[in-house]
PDB file of C-alpha atoms in Angstrom:
ATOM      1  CA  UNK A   5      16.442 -92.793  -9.791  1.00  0.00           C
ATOM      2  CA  UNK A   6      17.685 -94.890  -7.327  1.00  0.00           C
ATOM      3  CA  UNK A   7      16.566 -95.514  -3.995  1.00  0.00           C
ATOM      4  CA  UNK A   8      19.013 -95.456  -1.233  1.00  0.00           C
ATOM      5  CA  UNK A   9      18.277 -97.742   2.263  1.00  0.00           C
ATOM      6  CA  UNK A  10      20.453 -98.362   4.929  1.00  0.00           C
ATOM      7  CA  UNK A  11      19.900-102.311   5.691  1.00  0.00           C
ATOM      8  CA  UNK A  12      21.395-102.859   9.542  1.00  0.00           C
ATOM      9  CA  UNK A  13      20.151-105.541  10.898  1.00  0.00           C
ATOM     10  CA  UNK A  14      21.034-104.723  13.987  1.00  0.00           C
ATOM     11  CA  UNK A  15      19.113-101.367  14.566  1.00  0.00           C
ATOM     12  CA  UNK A  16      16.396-101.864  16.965  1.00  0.00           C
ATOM     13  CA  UNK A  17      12.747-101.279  16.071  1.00  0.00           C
ATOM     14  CA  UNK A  18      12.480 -98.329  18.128  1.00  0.00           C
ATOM     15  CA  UNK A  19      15.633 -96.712  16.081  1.00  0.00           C
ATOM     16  CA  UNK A  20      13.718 -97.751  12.890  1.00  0.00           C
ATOM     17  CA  UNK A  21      10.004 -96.068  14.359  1.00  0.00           C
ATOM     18  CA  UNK A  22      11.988 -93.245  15.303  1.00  0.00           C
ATOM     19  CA  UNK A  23      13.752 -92.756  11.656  1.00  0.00           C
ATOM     20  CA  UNK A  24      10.735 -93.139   9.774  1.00  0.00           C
ATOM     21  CA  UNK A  25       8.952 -90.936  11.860  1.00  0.00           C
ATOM     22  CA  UNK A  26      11.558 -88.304  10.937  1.00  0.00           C
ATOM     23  CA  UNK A  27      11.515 -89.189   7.386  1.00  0.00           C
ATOM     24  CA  UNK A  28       7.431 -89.023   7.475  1.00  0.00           C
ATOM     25  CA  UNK A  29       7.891 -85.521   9.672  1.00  0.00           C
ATOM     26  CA  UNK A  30      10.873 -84.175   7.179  1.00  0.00           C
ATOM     27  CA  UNK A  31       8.377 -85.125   4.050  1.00  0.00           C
ATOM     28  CA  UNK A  32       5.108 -83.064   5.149  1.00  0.00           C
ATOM     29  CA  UNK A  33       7.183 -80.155   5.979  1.00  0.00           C
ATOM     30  CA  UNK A  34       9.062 -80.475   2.633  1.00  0.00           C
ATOM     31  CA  UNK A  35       4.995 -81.286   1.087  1.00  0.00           C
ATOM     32  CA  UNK A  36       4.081 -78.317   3.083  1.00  0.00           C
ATOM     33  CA  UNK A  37       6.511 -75.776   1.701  1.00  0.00           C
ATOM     34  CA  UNK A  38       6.118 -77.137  -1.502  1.00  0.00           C
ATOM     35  CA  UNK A  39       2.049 -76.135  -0.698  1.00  0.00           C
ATOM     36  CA  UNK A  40       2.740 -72.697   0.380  1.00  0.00           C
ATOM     37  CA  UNK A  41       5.402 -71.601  -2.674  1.00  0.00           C
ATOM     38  CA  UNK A  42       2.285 -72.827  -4.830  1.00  0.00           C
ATOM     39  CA  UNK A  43      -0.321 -71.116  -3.087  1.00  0.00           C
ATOM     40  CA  UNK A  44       1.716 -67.778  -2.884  1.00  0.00           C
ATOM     41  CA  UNK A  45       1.912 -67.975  -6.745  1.00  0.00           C
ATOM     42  CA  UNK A  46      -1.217 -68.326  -7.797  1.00  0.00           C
ATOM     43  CA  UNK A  47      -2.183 -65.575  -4.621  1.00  0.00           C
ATOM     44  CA  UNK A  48      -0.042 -63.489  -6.755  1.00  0.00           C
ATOM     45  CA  UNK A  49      -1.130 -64.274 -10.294  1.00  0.00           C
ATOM     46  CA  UNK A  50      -4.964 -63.940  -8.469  1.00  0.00           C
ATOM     47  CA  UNK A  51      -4.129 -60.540  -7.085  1.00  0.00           C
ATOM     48  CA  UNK A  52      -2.534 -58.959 -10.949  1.00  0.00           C
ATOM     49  CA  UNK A  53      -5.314 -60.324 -12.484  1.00  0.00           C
ATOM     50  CA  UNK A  54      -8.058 -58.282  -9.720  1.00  0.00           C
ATOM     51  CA  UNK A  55      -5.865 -55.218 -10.123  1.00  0.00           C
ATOM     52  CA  UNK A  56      -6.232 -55.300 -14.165  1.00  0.00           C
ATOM     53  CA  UNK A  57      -9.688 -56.410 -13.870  1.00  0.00           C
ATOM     54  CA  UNK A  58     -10.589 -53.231 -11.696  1.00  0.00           C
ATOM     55  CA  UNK A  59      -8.185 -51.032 -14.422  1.00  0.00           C
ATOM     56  CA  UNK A  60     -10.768 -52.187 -16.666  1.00  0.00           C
ATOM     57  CA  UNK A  61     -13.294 -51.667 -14.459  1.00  0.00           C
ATOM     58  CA  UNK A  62     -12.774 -48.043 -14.278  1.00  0.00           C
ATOM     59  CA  UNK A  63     -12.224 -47.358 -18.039  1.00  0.00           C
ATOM     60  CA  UNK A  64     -15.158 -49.072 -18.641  1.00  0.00           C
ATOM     61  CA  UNK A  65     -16.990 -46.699 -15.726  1.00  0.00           C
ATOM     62  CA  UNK A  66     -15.515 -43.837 -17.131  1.00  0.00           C
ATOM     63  CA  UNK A  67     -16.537 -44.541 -21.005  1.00  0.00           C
ATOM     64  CA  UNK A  68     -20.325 -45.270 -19.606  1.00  0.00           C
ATOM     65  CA  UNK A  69     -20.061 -41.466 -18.346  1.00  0.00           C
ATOM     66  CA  UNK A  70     -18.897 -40.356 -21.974  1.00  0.00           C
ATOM     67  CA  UNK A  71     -21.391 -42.562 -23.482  1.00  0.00           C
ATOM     68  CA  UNK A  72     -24.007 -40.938 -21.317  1.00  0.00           C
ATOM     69  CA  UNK A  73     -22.770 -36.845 -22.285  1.00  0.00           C
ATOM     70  CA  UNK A  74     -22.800 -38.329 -26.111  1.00  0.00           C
ATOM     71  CA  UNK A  75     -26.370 -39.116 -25.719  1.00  0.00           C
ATOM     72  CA  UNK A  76     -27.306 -35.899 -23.848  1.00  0.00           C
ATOM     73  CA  UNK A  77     -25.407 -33.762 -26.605  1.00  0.00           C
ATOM     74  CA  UNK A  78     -27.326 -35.756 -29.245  1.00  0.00           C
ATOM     75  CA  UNK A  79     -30.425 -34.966 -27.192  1.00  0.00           C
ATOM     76  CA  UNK A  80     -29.405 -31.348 -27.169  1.00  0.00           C
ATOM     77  CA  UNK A  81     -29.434 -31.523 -31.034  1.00  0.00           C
ATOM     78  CA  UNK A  82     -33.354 -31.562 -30.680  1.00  0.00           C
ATOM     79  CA  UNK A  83     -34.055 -29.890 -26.949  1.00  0.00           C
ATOM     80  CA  UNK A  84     -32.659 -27.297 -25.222  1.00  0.00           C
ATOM     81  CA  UNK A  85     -29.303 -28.731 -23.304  1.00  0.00           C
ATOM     82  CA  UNK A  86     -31.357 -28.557 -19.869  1.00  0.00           C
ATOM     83  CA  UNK A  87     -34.453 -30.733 -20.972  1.00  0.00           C
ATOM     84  CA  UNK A  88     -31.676 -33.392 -22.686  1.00  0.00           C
ATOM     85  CA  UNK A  89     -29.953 -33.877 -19.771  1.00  0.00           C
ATOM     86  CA  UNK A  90     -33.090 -34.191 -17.209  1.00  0.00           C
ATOM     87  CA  UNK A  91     -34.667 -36.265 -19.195  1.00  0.00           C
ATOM     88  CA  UNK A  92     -31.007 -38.829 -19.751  1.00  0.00           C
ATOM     89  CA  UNK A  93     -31.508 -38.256 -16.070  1.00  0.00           C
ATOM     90  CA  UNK A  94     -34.711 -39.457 -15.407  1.00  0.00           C
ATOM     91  CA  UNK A  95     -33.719 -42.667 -18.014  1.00  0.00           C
ATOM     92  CA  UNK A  96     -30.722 -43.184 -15.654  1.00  0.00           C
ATOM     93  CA  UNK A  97     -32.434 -42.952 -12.413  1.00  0.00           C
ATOM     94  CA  UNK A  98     -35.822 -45.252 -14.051  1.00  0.00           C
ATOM     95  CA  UNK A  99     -33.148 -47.995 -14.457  1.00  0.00           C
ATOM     96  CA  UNK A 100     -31.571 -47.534 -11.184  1.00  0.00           C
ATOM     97  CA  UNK A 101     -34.461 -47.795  -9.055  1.00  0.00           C
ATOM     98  CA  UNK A 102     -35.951 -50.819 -11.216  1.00  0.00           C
ATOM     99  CA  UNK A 103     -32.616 -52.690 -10.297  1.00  0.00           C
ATOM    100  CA  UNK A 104     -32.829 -51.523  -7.194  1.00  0.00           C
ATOM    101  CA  UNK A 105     -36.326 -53.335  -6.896  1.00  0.00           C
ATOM    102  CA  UNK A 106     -34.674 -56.463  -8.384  1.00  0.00           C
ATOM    103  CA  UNK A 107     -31.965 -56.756  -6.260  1.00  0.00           C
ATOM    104  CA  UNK A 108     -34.526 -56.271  -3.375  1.00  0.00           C
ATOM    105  CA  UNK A 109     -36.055 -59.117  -4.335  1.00  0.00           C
ATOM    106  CA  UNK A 110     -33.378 -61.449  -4.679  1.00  0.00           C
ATOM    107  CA  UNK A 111     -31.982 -60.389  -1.444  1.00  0.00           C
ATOM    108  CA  UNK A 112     -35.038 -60.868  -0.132  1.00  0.00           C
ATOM    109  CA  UNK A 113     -35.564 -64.585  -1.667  1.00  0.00           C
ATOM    110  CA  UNK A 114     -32.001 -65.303  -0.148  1.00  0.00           C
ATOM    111  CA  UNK A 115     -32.553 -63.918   3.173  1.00  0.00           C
ATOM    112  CA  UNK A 116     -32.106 -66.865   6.314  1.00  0.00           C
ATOM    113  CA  UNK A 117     -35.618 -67.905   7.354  1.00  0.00           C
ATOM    114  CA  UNK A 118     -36.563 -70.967   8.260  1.00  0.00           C
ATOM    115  CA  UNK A 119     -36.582 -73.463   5.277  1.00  0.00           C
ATOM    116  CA  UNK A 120     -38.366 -76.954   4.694  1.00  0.00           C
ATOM    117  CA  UNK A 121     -35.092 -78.518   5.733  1.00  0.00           C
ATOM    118  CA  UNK A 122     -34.530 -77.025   9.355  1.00  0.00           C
ATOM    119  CA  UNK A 123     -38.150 -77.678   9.800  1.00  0.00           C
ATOM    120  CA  UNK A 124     -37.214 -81.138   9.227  1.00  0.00           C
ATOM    121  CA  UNK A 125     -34.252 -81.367  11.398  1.00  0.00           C
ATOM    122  CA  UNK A 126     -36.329 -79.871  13.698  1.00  0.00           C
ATOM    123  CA  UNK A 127     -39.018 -82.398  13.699  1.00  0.00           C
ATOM    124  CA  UNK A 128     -36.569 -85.201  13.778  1.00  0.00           C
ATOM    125  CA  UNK A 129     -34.833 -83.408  16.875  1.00  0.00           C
ATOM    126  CA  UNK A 130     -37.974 -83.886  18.621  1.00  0.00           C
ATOM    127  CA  UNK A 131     -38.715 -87.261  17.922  1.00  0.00           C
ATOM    128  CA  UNK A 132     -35.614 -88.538  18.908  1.00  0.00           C
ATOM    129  CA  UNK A 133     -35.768 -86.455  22.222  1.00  0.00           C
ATOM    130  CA  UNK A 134     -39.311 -88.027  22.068  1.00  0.00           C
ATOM    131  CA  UNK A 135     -38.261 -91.625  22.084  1.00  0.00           C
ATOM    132  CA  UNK A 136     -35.736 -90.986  24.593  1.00  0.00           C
ATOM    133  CA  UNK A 137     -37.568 -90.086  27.055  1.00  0.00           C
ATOM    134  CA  UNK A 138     -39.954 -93.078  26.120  1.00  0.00           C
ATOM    135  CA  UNK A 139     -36.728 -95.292  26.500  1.00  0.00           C
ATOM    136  CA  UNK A 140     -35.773 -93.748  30.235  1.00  0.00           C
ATOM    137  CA  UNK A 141     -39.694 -93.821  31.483  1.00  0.00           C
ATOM    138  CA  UNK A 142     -39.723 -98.121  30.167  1.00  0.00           C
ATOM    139  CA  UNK A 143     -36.753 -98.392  32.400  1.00  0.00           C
ATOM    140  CA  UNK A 144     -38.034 -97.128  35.404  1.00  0.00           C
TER     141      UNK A 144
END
Protein backbone atom coordinates (compact mmCIF):
# COMPACT_ATOMS: atom_id res chain seq x y z
CA UNK A 1 0.00 0.00 0.00
CA UNK A 2 1.07 3.15 -0.97
CA UNK A 3 0.71 6.34 0.60
CA UNK A 4 -0.46 9.21 -1.39
CA UNK A 5 0.66 13.14 -0.27
CA UNK A 6 0.18 16.11 -2.05
CA UNK A 7 3.72 18.05 -1.60
CA UNK A 8 2.86 22.02 -2.53
CA UNK A 9 5.08 24.02 -1.24
CA UNK A 10 3.24 26.75 -1.60
CA UNK A 11 0.09 25.95 0.56
CA UNK A 12 0.07 28.02 3.58
CA UNK A 13 0.17 26.54 7.08
CA UNK A 14 -3.24 27.46 7.81
CA UNK A 15 -4.43 25.41 4.48
CA UNK A 16 -2.25 22.52 5.83
CA UNK A 17 -3.93 22.88 9.81
CA UNK A 18 -7.09 23.09 8.15
CA UNK A 19 -6.57 19.73 5.89
CA UNK A 20 -5.31 17.72 8.56
CA UNK A 21 -7.87 18.73 10.75
CA UNK A 22 -10.32 17.32 8.19
CA UNK A 23 -8.36 14.28 7.64
CA UNK A 24 -8.13 13.80 11.70
CA UNK A 25 -12.18 14.77 11.77
CA UNK A 26 -12.95 12.37 8.52
CA UNK A 27 -10.81 9.44 10.46
CA UNK A 28 -12.78 9.38 13.97
CA UNK A 29 -15.99 9.46 12.20
CA UNK A 30 -14.82 6.67 9.82
CA UNK A 31 -13.16 4.98 13.56
CA UNK A 32 -16.50 5.76 14.93
CA UNK A 33 -18.70 3.93 12.46
CA UNK A 34 -16.36 1.33 12.29
CA UNK A 35 -17.15 1.25 16.48
CA UNK A 36 -20.80 1.22 16.15
CA UNK A 37 -21.14 -1.67 13.12
CA UNK A 38 -18.98 -3.68 15.80
CA UNK A 39 -20.89 -2.93 18.73
CA UNK A 40 -24.30 -3.58 16.93
CA UNK A 41 -22.91 -7.11 16.15
CA UNK A 42 -21.93 -8.37 19.06
CA UNK A 43 -25.44 -6.42 20.64
CA UNK A 44 -26.94 -8.83 18.32
CA UNK A 45 -24.97 -12.03 18.82
CA UNK A 46 -25.48 -10.90 22.90
CA UNK A 47 -29.21 -10.62 22.46
CA UNK A 48 -29.64 -14.56 20.39
CA UNK A 49 -27.58 -15.89 22.83
CA UNK A 50 -30.11 -14.32 26.07
CA UNK A 51 -33.09 -15.43 24.01
CA UNK A 52 -31.69 -19.23 23.76
CA UNK A 53 -30.40 -19.02 27.15
CA UNK A 54 -33.99 -18.14 28.54
CA UNK A 55 -35.44 -21.12 25.88
CA UNK A 56 -33.38 -23.16 28.03
CA UNK A 57 -34.32 -21.58 30.88
CA UNK A 58 -37.85 -22.54 30.59
CA UNK A 59 -37.35 -26.21 29.52
CA UNK A 60 -35.25 -26.58 32.23
CA UNK A 61 -38.23 -24.86 34.61
CA UNK A 62 -40.63 -26.93 33.10
CA UNK A 63 -38.64 -30.46 33.49
CA UNK A 64 -38.01 -29.38 37.40
CA UNK A 65 -42.03 -29.41 37.53
CA UNK A 66 -42.04 -33.03 35.90
CA UNK A 67 -39.23 -34.03 38.01
CA UNK A 68 -41.19 -32.86 41.01
CA UNK A 69 -44.86 -34.96 39.86
CA UNK A 70 -42.25 -38.06 39.24
CA UNK A 71 -41.27 -37.88 42.78
CA UNK A 72 -44.80 -37.30 44.16
CA UNK A 73 -46.14 -40.34 41.98
CA UNK A 74 -43.22 -42.40 43.37
CA UNK A 75 -44.31 -41.12 46.78
CA UNK A 76 -47.83 -42.16 45.98
CA UNK A 77 -46.44 -45.73 45.41
CA UNK A 78 -46.12 -45.87 49.33
CA UNK A 79 -48.81 -43.02 50.68
CA UNK A 80 -51.94 -42.08 49.70
CA UNK A 81 -51.54 -39.39 46.60
CA UNK A 82 -52.59 -36.49 49.15
CA UNK A 83 -49.87 -37.19 51.93
CA UNK A 84 -47.10 -37.58 48.78
CA UNK A 85 -47.74 -34.47 47.49
CA UNK A 86 -47.94 -32.36 50.96
CA UNK A 87 -45.20 -33.74 52.10
CA UNK A 88 -42.97 -32.96 48.27
CA UNK A 89 -44.63 -29.76 49.35
CA UNK A 90 -43.39 -29.15 52.54
CA UNK A 91 -39.63 -30.41 51.00
CA UNK A 92 -40.19 -27.66 48.37
CA UNK A 93 -41.27 -24.91 50.56
CA UNK A 94 -38.24 -26.12 53.53
CA UNK A 95 -35.79 -25.26 50.68
CA UNK A 96 -37.42 -22.15 49.64
CA UNK A 97 -37.56 -20.43 52.80
CA UNK A 98 -33.88 -21.65 53.78
CA UNK A 99 -32.74 -19.76 50.53
CA UNK A 100 -34.80 -17.26 51.27
CA UNK A 101 -32.84 -16.82 54.67
CA UNK A 102 -29.58 -16.99 52.64
CA UNK A 103 -30.25 -14.56 50.27
CA UNK A 104 -31.37 -12.34 53.26
CA UNK A 105 -28.23 -12.50 54.47
CA UNK A 106 -26.18 -11.72 51.65
CA UNK A 107 -28.35 -8.86 50.82
CA UNK A 108 -28.01 -7.86 54.00
CA UNK A 109 -23.96 -8.14 54.09
CA UNK A 110 -24.13 -6.04 50.76
CA UNK A 111 -26.43 -3.45 51.88
CA UNK A 112 -24.69 0.51 51.75
CA UNK A 113 -23.69 1.39 55.32
CA UNK A 114 -21.00 3.12 56.22
CA UNK A 115 -17.69 1.15 55.66
CA UNK A 116 -14.04 1.53 57.14
CA UNK A 117 -13.22 3.42 53.98
CA UNK A 118 -15.84 6.39 54.05
CA UNK A 119 -15.00 6.57 57.66
CA UNK A 120 -11.65 7.29 56.46
CA UNK A 121 -12.42 9.77 53.85
CA UNK A 122 -14.35 11.17 56.33
CA UNK A 123 -11.70 11.66 58.85
CA UNK A 124 -9.32 12.96 56.29
CA UNK A 125 -12.17 15.49 55.14
CA UNK A 126 -11.96 16.89 58.47
CA UNK A 127 -8.48 17.25 58.92
CA UNK A 128 -7.90 18.98 55.94
CA UNK A 129 -10.90 21.38 56.70
CA UNK A 130 -9.01 21.31 60.09
CA UNK A 131 -5.73 22.64 58.86
CA UNK A 132 -7.38 25.09 56.78
CA UNK A 133 -8.83 26.87 59.01
CA UNK A 134 -5.47 26.68 61.06
CA UNK A 135 -3.83 28.17 57.81
CA UNK A 136 -6.57 31.28 57.52
CA UNK A 137 -6.50 31.98 61.57
CA UNK A 138 -2.02 32.16 61.17
CA UNK A 139 -2.77 34.71 58.56
CA UNK A 140 -4.79 36.95 60.34
Amino acid sequence: MTATTDHHPDKSTAELVRQLTDQMKHLAQTEATLAVRELKDKAKHAGVGAAIAGVGGVFAFYGGGVLVAAIVLLLALALPAWAAALIVAAALFAVAGIAGLVARKQLKQSAPVPSPALDHAKEDIQAVKHDIQAVKEAHR
